[in-house]
PDB file of C-alpha atoms in Angstrom:
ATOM      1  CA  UNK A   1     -82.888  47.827 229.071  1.00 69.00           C
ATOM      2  CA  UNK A   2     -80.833  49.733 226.847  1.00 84.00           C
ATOM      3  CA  UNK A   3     -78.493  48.405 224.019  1.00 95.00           C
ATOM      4  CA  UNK A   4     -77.956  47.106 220.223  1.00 98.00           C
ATOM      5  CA  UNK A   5     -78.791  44.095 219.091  1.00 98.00           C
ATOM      6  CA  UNK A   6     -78.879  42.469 215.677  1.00 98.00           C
ATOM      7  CA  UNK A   7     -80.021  39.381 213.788  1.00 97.00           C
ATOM      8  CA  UNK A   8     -79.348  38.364 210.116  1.00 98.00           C
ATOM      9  CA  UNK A   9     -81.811  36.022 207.820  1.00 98.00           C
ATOM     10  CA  UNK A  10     -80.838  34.343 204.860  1.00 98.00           C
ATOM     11  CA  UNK A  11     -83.826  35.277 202.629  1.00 98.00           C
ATOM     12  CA  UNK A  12     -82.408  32.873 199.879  1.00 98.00           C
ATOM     13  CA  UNK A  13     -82.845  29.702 201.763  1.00 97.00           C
ATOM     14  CA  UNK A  14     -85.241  30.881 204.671  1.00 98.00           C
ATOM     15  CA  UNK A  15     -82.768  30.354 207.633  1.00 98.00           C
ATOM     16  CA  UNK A  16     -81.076  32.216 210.100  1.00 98.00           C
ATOM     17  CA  UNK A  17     -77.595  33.585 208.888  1.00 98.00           C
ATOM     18  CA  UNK A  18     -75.383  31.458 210.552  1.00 98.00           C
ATOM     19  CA  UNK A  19     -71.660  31.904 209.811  1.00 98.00           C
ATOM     20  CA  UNK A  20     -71.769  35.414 208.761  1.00 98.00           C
ATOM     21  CA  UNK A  21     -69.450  38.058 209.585  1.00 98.00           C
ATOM     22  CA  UNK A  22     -70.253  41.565 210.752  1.00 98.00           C
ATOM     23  CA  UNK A  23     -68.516  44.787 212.571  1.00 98.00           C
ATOM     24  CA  UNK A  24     -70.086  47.731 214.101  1.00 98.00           C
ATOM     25  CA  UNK A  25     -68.278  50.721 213.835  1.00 98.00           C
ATOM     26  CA  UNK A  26     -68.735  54.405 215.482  1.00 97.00           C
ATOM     27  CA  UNK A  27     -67.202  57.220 213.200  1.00 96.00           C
ATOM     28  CA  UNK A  28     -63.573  55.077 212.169  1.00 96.00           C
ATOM     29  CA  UNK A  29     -63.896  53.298 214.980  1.00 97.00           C
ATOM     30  CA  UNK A  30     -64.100  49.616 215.271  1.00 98.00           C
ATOM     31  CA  UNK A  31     -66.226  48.737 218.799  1.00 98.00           C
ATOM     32  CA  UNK A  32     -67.784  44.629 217.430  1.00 98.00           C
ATOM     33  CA  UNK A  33     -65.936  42.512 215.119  1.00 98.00           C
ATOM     34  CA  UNK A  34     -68.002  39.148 215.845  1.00 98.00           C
ATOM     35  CA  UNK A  35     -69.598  36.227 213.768  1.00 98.00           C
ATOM     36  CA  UNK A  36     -73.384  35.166 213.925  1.00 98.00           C
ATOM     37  CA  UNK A  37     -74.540  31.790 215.581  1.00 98.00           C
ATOM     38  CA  UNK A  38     -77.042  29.447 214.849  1.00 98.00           C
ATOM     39  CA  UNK A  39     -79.521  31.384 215.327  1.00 98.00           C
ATOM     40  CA  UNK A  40     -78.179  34.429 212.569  1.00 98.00           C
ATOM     41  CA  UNK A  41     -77.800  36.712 216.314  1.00 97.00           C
ATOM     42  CA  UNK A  42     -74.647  37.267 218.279  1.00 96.00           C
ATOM     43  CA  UNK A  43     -73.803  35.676 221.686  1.00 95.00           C
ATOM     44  CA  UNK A  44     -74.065  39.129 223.554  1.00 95.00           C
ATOM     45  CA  UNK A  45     -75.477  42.367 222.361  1.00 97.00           C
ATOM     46  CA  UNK A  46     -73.174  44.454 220.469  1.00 98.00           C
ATOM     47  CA  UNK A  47     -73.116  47.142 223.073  1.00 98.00           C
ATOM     48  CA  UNK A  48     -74.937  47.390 226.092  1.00 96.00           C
ATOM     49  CA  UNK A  49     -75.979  50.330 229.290  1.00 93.00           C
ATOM     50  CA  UNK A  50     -73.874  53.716 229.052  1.00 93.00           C
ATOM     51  CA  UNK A  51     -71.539  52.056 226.032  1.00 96.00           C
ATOM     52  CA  UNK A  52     -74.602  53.009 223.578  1.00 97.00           C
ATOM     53  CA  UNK A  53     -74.125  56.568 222.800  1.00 96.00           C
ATOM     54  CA  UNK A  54     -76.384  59.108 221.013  1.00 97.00           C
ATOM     55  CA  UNK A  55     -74.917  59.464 217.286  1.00 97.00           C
ATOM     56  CA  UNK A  56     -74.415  57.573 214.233  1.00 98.00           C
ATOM     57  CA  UNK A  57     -73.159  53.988 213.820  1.00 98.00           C
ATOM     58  CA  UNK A  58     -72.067  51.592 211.009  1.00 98.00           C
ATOM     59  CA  UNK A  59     -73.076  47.921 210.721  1.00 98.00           C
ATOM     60  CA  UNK A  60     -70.870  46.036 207.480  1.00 98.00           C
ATOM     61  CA  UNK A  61     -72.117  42.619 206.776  1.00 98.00           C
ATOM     62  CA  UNK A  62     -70.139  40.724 204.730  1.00 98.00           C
ATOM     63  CA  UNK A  63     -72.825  39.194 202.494  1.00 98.00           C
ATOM     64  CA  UNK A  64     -70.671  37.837 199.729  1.00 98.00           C
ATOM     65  CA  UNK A  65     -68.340  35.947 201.711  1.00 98.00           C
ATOM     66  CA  UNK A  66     -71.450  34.336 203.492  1.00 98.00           C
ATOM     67  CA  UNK A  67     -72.922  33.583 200.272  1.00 98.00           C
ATOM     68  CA  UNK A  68     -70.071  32.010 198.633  1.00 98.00           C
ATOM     69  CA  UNK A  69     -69.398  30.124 201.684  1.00 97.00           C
ATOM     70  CA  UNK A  70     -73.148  28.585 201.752  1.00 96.00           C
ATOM     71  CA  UNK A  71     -72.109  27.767 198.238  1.00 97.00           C
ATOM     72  CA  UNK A  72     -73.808  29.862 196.048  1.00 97.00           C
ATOM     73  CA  UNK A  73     -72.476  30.281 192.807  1.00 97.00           C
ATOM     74  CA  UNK A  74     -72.200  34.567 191.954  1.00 97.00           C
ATOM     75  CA  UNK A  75     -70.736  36.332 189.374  1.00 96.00           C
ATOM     76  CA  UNK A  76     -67.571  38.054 189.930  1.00 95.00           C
ATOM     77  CA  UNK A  77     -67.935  40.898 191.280  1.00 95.00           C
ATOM     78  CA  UNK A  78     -70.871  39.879 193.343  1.00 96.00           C
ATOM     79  CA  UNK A  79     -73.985  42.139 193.599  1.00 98.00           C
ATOM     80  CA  UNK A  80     -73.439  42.480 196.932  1.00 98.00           C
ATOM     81  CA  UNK A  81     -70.050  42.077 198.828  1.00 98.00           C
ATOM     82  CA  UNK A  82     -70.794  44.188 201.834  1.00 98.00           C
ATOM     83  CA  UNK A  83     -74.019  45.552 203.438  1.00 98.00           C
ATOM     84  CA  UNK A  84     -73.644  48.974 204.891  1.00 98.00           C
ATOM     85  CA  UNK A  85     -76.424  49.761 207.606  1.00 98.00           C
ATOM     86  CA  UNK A  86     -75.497  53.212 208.399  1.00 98.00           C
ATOM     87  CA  UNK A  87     -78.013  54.651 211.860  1.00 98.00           C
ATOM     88  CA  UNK A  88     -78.608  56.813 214.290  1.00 98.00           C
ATOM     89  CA  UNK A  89     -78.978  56.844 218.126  1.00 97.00           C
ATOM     90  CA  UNK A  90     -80.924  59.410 218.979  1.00 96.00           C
ATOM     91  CA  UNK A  91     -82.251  57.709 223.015  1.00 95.00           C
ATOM     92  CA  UNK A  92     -79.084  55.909 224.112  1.00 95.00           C
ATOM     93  CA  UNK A  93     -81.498  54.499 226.934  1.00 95.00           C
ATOM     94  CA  UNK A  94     -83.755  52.660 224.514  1.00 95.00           C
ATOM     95  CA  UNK A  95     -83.519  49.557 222.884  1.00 96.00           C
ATOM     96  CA  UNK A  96     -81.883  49.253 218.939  1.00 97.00           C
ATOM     97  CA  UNK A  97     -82.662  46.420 217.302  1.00 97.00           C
ATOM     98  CA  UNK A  98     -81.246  45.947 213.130  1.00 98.00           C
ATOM     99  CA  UNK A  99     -81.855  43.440 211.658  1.00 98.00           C
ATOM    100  CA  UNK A 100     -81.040  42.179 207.841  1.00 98.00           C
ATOM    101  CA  UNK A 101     -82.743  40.399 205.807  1.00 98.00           C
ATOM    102  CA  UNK A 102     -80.706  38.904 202.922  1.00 98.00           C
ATOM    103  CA  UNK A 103     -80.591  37.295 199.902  1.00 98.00           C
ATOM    104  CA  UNK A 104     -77.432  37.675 196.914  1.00 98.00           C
ATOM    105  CA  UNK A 105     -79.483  40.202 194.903  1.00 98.00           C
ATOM    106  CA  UNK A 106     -81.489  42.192 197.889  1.00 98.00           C
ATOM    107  CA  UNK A 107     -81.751  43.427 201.391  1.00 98.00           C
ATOM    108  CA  UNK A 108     -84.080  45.201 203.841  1.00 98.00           C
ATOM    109  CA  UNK A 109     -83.887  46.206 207.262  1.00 98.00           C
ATOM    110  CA  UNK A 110     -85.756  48.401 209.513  1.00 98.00           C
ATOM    111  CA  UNK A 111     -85.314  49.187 213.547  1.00 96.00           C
ATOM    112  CA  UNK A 112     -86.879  46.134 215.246  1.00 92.00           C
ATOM    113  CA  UNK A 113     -88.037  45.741 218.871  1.00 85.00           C
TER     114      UNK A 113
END
């Protein structure tokens, strides 16, 4: 099955991301504006079958908002106010899978399966 998924953990507090805010984006395009659930994932895969394309893509979290919302006291600016996960399609008929791993100060991500 082919596709892009994502998931976000909160690193700080060792939880799923619930709450936060992300878009995908191909070139200046906007294709996902959605929200996480529960379970730091979104309801439906971000694109799915022949909508996947071979090329690069954007994911923006928007870390600092999610932060400040869970409470967390930053300093102004914050360290980080939006993650930029810039990728690469290169077999549209594979599986992507990014996920974040977050915390005010750091991130990692890698392609999951």
């Amino acid at each position: 099955m082919s596709g892009l998924t994502t998931h976000v953990l909160d690193t700080m507090h060792g939880r799923p991301a619930a709450g936060m805010s992300l878009r995908l984006l191909r070139g200046t395009e906007t294709l996902v504006a959605t929200v996480t659930n529960l379970d730091g994932r979104v309801d439906k895969p971000l694109l799915t079958g022949a909508a996947l394309k071979a090329g690069g893509y954007r994911l923006e979290f928007d870390v600092g908002e999610y932060f400040r919302d869970m409470g967390v006291p930053l300093p102004e600016p914050s360290f980080l106010e939006t993650v930029i996960v810039d990728f690469s399609v290169a077999e549209p008929d594979s599986h992507y899978h990014v996920p974040l791993l977050v915390s005010p100060f750091a991130y990692s991500t890698y392609r999951g399966s």
